[in-house]
PDB file of C-alpha atoms in Angstrom:
ATOM      1  CA  MET A   7     111.364  96.834  91.668  1.00 64.00           C
ATOM      2  CA  LYS A   8     109.989 100.341  91.064  1.00 71.00           C
ATOM      3  CA  ARG A   9     108.692  99.309  87.636  1.00 78.00           C
ATOM      4  CA  SER A  10     106.847  96.288  89.077  1.00 80.00           C
ATOM      5  CA  ARG A  11     105.447  98.464  91.884  1.00 76.00           C
ATOM      6  CA  ASP A  12     104.253 101.039  89.352  1.00 79.00           C
ATOM      7  CA  ARG A  13     102.729  98.279  87.210  1.00 87.00           C
ATOM      8  CA  ALA A  14     100.928  96.745  90.205  1.00 84.00           C
ATOM      9  CA  ALA A  15      99.530 100.148  91.173  1.00 83.00           C
ATOM     10  CA  SER A  16      98.434 100.804  87.594  1.00 88.00           C
ATOM     11  CA  ASP A  17      96.723  97.408  87.356  1.00 92.00           C
ATOM     12  CA  LEU A  18      94.983  97.963  90.701  1.00 91.00           C
ATOM     13  CA  PHE A  19      93.796 101.393  89.581  1.00 93.00           C
ATOM     14  CA  ALA A  20      92.404 100.007  86.314  1.00 94.00           C
ATOM     15  CA  ALA A  21      90.651  97.168  88.147  1.00 94.00           C
ATOM     16  CA  LEU A  22      89.167  99.096  91.092  1.00 94.00           C
ATOM     17  CA  TYR A  23      88.785 102.766  90.208  1.00 95.00           C
ATOM     18  CA  PRO A  24      85.564 102.527  88.158  1.00 95.00           C
ATOM     19  CA  ARG A  25      83.737 100.540  90.826  1.00 95.00           C
ATOM     20  CA  LEU A  26      85.060 102.692  93.691  1.00 95.00           C
ATOM     21  CA  ALA A  27      84.067 105.895  91.873  1.00 95.00           C
ATOM     22  CA  GLY A  28      80.619 104.411  91.148  1.00 94.00           C
ATOM     23  CA  TRP A  29      80.186 103.467  94.794  1.00 94.00           C
ATOM     24  CA  CYS A  30      81.164 106.984  95.846  1.00 94.00           C
ATOM     25  CA  ARG A  31      78.762 108.408  93.237  1.00 93.00           C
ATOM     26  CA  ARG A  32      75.831 106.562  94.820  1.00 91.00           C
ATOM     27  CA  LEU A  33      76.785 107.989  98.208  1.00 91.00           C
ATOM     28  CA  VAL A  34      77.430 111.623  97.300  1.00 92.00           C
ATOM     29  CA  ASP A  35      75.065 112.149  94.347  1.00 87.00           C
ATOM     30  CA  ASP A  36      77.675 114.052  92.341  1.00 90.00           C
ATOM     31  CA  ASP A  37      80.043 112.737  89.653  1.00 93.00           C
ATOM     32  CA  GLU A  38      82.805 115.274  90.232  1.00 94.00           C
ATOM     33  CA  THR A  39      82.844 114.792  94.008  1.00 94.00           C
ATOM     34  CA  ALA A  40      82.756 111.010  93.591  1.00 95.00           C
ATOM     35  CA  HIS A  41      85.798 111.098  91.305  1.00 96.00           C
ATOM     36  CA  GLU A  42      87.622 113.445  93.684  1.00 96.00           C
ATOM     37  CA  ILE A  43      86.977 111.078  96.604  1.00 96.00           C
ATOM     38  CA  ALA A  44      87.998 107.976  94.652  1.00 96.00           C
ATOM     39  CA  SER A  45      91.146 109.730  93.393  1.00 95.00           C
ATOM     40  CA  GLU A  46      92.028 110.895  96.901  1.00 96.00           C
ATOM     41  CA  ALA A  47      91.601 107.347  98.220  1.00 96.00           C
ATOM     42  CA  PHE A  48      94.060 106.094  95.587  1.00 95.00           C
ATOM     43  CA  THR A  49      96.463 108.944  96.372  1.00 94.00           C
ATOM     44  CA  ARG A  50      96.424 107.969 100.048  1.00 95.00           C
ATOM     45  CA  LEU A  51      96.920 104.310  99.129  1.00 95.00           C
ATOM     46  CA  TRP A  52      99.871 105.197  96.918  1.00 91.00           C
ATOM     47  CA  ALA A  53     101.473 107.164  99.780  1.00 91.00           C
ATOM     48  CA  ARG A  54     101.295 104.034 101.962  1.00 90.00           C
ATOM     49  CA  TRP A  55     101.650 101.454  99.179  1.00 86.00           C
ATOM     50  CA  THR A  56     104.388  99.366 100.803  1.00 85.00           C
ATOM     51  CA  ASN A  57     102.598  99.241 104.188  1.00 90.00           C
ATOM     52  CA  VAL A  58      99.083  98.298 103.039  1.00 90.00           C
ATOM     53  CA  GLU A  59      98.307  94.598 103.087  1.00 89.00           C
ATOM     54  CA  GLU A  60      94.757  94.825 101.689  1.00 91.00           C
ATOM     55  CA  PRO A  61      94.589  97.631  99.083  1.00 92.00           C
ATOM     56  CA  ARG A  62      90.901  97.119  98.194  1.00 91.00           C
ATOM     57  CA  GLY A  63      89.812  97.325 101.815  1.00 91.00           C
ATOM     58  CA  PHE A  64      92.073 100.319 102.422  1.00 94.00           C
ATOM     59  CA  LEU A  65      90.527 102.110  99.434  1.00 95.00           C
ATOM     60  CA  TYR A  66      86.941 101.493 100.538  1.00 94.00           C
ATOM     61  CA  VAL A  67      87.524 102.408 104.177  1.00 93.00           C
ATOM     62  CA  THR A  68      89.409 105.550 103.122  1.00 95.00           C
ATOM     63  CA  ALA A  69      86.660 106.464 100.652  1.00 95.00           C
ATOM     64  CA  ALA A  70      83.998 105.861 103.330  1.00 94.00           C
ATOM     65  CA  ASN A  71      85.843 108.261 105.633  1.00 93.00           C
ATOM     66  CA  LEU A  72      86.123 110.854 102.851  1.00 95.00           C
ATOM     67  CA  VAL A  73      82.399 110.465 102.081  1.00 93.00           C
ATOM     68  CA  ARG A  74      81.638 110.996 105.773  1.00 92.00           C
ATOM     69  CA  ASP A  75      83.760 114.160 105.742  1.00 91.00           C
ATOM     70  CA  HIS A  76      81.897 115.327 102.639  1.00 91.00           C
ATOM     71  CA  TRP A  77      78.526 114.692 104.329  1.00 89.00           C
ATOM     72  CA  ARG A  78      79.660 116.631 107.392  1.00 87.00           C
ATOM     73  CA  LYS A  79      80.716 119.560 105.226  1.00 86.00           C
ATOM     74  CA  LEU A  80      77.342 119.527 103.465  1.00 83.00           C
ATOM     75  CA  GLU A  81      75.529 119.443 106.798  1.00 84.00           C
ATOM     76  CA  ARG A  82      77.532 122.432 108.060  1.00 80.00           C
ATOM     77  CA  GLU A  83      76.636 124.291 104.871  1.00 76.00           C
ATOM     78  CA  ARG A  84      72.946 123.346 105.252  1.00 78.00           C
ATOM     79  CA  ARG A  85      72.924 124.591 108.849  1.00 76.00           C
ATOM     80  CA  ALA A  86      74.517 127.873 107.787  1.00 68.00           C
ATOM     81  CA  VAL A  87      71.930 128.340 105.030  1.00 68.00           C
ATOM     82  CA  ARG A  88      69.101 127.508 107.466  1.00 69.00           C
ATOM     83  CA  ARG A  89      70.468 130.031 109.968  1.00 67.00           C
ATOM     84  CA  VAL A  90      70.646 132.750 107.332  1.00 60.00           C
ATOM     85  CA  THR A  91      67.198 131.853 106.006  1.00 58.00           C
ATOM     86  CA  ALA A  92      65.719 131.879 109.501  1.00 61.00           C
ATOM     87  CA  GLU A  93      67.100 135.351 110.089  1.00 54.00           C
ATOM     88  CA  VAL A  94      65.498 136.626 106.885  1.00 50.00           C
ATOM     89  CA  ALA A  95      62.045 135.051 107.195  1.00 51.00           C
ATOM     90  CA  VAL A  96      60.051 133.063 109.699  1.00 47.00           C
ATOM     91  CA  ARG A  97      58.846 129.774 108.308  1.00 44.00           C
ATOM     92  CA  PRO A  98      55.184 128.946 108.869  1.00 44.00           C
ATOM     93  CA  TYR A  99      55.820 125.189 109.063  1.00 41.00           C
ATOM     94  CA  PRO A 100      58.743 123.245 110.480  1.00 44.00           C
ATOM     95  CA  GLU A 101      61.021 121.683 107.907  1.00 45.00           C
ATOM     96  CA  GLN A 102      60.040 118.109 107.110  1.00 46.00           C
ATOM     97  CA  ALA A 103      62.587 115.371 107.604  1.00 45.00           C
ATOM     98  CA  ASP A 104      64.157 114.093 104.405  1.00 50.00           C
ATOM     99  CA  PRO A 105      63.393 110.380 104.197  1.00 54.00           C
ATOM    100  CA  SER A 106      66.195 109.632 101.725  1.00 72.00           C
ATOM    101  CA  VAL A 107      68.071 106.517 102.699  1.00 74.00           C
ATOM    102  CA  ARG A 108      71.422 108.198 102.008  1.00 76.00           C
ATOM    103  CA  LEU A 109      70.722 110.901 104.573  1.00 77.00           C
ATOM    104  CA  LEU A 110      69.435 108.343 107.047  1.00 80.00           C
ATOM    105  CA  VAL A 111      72.593 106.246 106.629  1.00 82.00           C
ATOM    106  CA  GLN A 112      74.623 109.423 107.132  1.00 80.00           C
ATOM    107  CA  SER A 113      72.845 109.999 110.445  1.00 81.00           C
ATOM    108  CA  LEU A 114      73.796 106.584 111.838  1.00 85.00           C
ATOM    109  CA  PRO A 115      76.548 106.402 114.452  1.00 86.00           C
ATOM    110  CA  GLU A 116      79.894 105.510 112.862  1.00 83.00           C
ATOM    111  CA  ARG A 117      79.885 102.087 114.552  1.00 87.00           C
ATOM    112  CA  LEU A 118      76.778 101.217 112.500  1.00 88.00           C
ATOM    113  CA  ARG A 119      77.371 103.384 109.421  1.00 87.00           C
ATOM    114  CA  VAL A 120      80.695 101.878 108.346  1.00 86.00           C
ATOM    115  CA  PRO A 121      79.428  98.258 108.202  1.00 89.00           C
ATOM    116  CA  ILE A 122      76.340  99.409 106.259  1.00 88.00           C
ATOM    117  CA  LEU A 123      78.478 101.285 103.733  1.00 85.00           C
ATOM    118  CA  LEU A 124      80.916  98.419 103.276  1.00 85.00           C
ATOM    119  CA  HIS A 125      78.357  95.590 103.193  1.00 86.00           C
ATOM    120  CA  TYR A 126      75.464  97.114 101.256  1.00 84.00           C
ATOM    121  CA  TYR A 127      77.091  99.835  99.196  1.00 81.00           C
ATOM    122  CA  ALA A 128      80.458  98.203  98.471  1.00 80.00           C
ATOM    123  CA  ASP A 129      78.983  94.674  98.272  1.00 82.00           C
ATOM    124  CA  MET A 130      81.553  93.259 100.680  1.00 84.00           C
ATOM    125  CA  PRO A 131      80.732  90.000 102.440  1.00 89.00           C
ATOM    126  CA  ILE A 132      80.355  90.048 106.216  1.00 91.00           C
ATOM    127  CA  ARG A 133      83.664  88.209 106.629  1.00 90.00           C
ATOM    128  CA  GLU A 134      85.519  90.964 104.762  1.00 87.00           C
ATOM    129  CA  VAL A 135      83.714  93.716 106.692  1.00 86.00           C
ATOM    130  CA  SER A 136      84.751  91.896 109.862  1.00 88.00           C
ATOM    131  CA  VAL A 137      88.415  91.885 108.833  1.00 84.00           C
ATOM    132  CA  LEU A 138      88.401  95.520 107.709  1.00 81.00           C
ATOM    133  CA  THR A 139      86.701  96.825 110.841  1.00 83.00           C
ATOM    134  CA  GLY A 140      88.528  94.528 113.259  1.00 85.00           C
ATOM    135  CA  ARG A 141      85.230  93.211 114.647  1.00 90.00           C
ATOM    136  CA  LYS A 142      83.975  89.654 114.983  1.00 94.00           C
ATOM    137  CA  GLU A 143      81.538  88.461 112.309  1.00 92.00           C
ATOM    138  CA  GLY A 144      78.780  88.146 114.910  1.00 94.00           C
ATOM    139  CA  THR A 145      79.347  91.747 115.958  1.00 94.00           C
ATOM    140  CA  VAL A 146      79.177  92.913 112.335  1.00 93.00           C
ATOM    141  CA  LYS A 147      75.911  90.995 111.873  1.00 94.00           C
ATOM    142  CA  ALA A 148      74.496  92.530 115.055  1.00 94.00           C
ATOM    143  CA  ASP A 149      75.603  96.007 113.952  1.00 93.00           C
ATOM    144  CA  LEU A 150      74.003  95.508 110.522  1.00 91.00           C
ATOM    145  CA  HIS A 151      70.783  94.370 112.179  1.00 92.00           C
ATOM    146  CA  ALA A 152      70.788  97.338 114.581  1.00 92.00           C
ATOM    147  CA  ALA A 153      71.473  99.739 111.705  1.00 89.00           C
ATOM    148  CA  ARG A 154      68.638  98.287 109.608  1.00 89.00           C
ATOM    149  CA  GLU A 155      66.253  98.638 112.543  1.00 89.00           C
ATOM    150  CA  LEU A 156      67.275 102.253 113.126  1.00 87.00           C
ATOM    151  CA  LEU A 157      66.887 103.014 109.428  1.00 85.00           C
ATOM    152  CA  ARG A 158      63.472 101.351 109.386  1.00 85.00           C
ATOM    153  CA  VAL A 159      62.289 103.394 112.394  1.00 84.00           C
ATOM    154  CA  HIS A 160      63.658 106.682 111.002  1.00 80.00           C
ATOM    155  CA  LEU A 161      62.226 106.038 107.543  1.00 77.00           C
ATOM    156  CA  ARG A 162      58.813 105.122 108.950  1.00 78.00           C
ATOM    157  CA  ARG A 163      58.839 108.222 111.167  1.00 76.00           C
ATOM    158  CA  SER A 164      59.834 110.440 108.225  1.00 70.00           C
ATOM    159  CA  LEU A 165      57.140 109.007 106.001  1.00 70.00           C
ATOM    160  CA  ASP A 166      54.462 109.245 108.718  1.00 70.00           C
ATOM    161  CA  HIS A 167      55.121 112.998 109.097  1.00 62.00           C
ATOM    162  CA  THR A 168      54.724 113.867 105.436  1.00 54.00           C
ATOM    163  CA  PRO A 169      51.455 115.639 104.627  1.00 50.00           C
TER     164      PRO A 169
END
């Protein structure tokens, strides 16, 4: 029993780790952090191995949550650096918005961000996103549409304000 469980976990790791780590890499822009997140997702899966019905979905949702936590940490660090910088010198121009799609996706509300990450970054079909998020397919489609519209507006606004 334990040997078959270990073998199943090993096979799952070999099959999914490279793609999960690559997906995380696109989201966090750092190889080391991406591997840490992917490894942590597998560690959490292993801790719940007997209770998880859909390991792939569990891994991606867990990794998405870890990526979100990473983004939040980076934002806290950015705010701290801005505060310190503002105390040292007064900037002549306000900081321009960063039009990178990754940062725009990060700024979406979680209700919209998670379907975007799963559908577009993890290449999951709408049906699978629906199952993983516990939402109806129509709701997932509406959320994806709303998220795309918000991203379009934010990106246009960011690009219109560049000198």
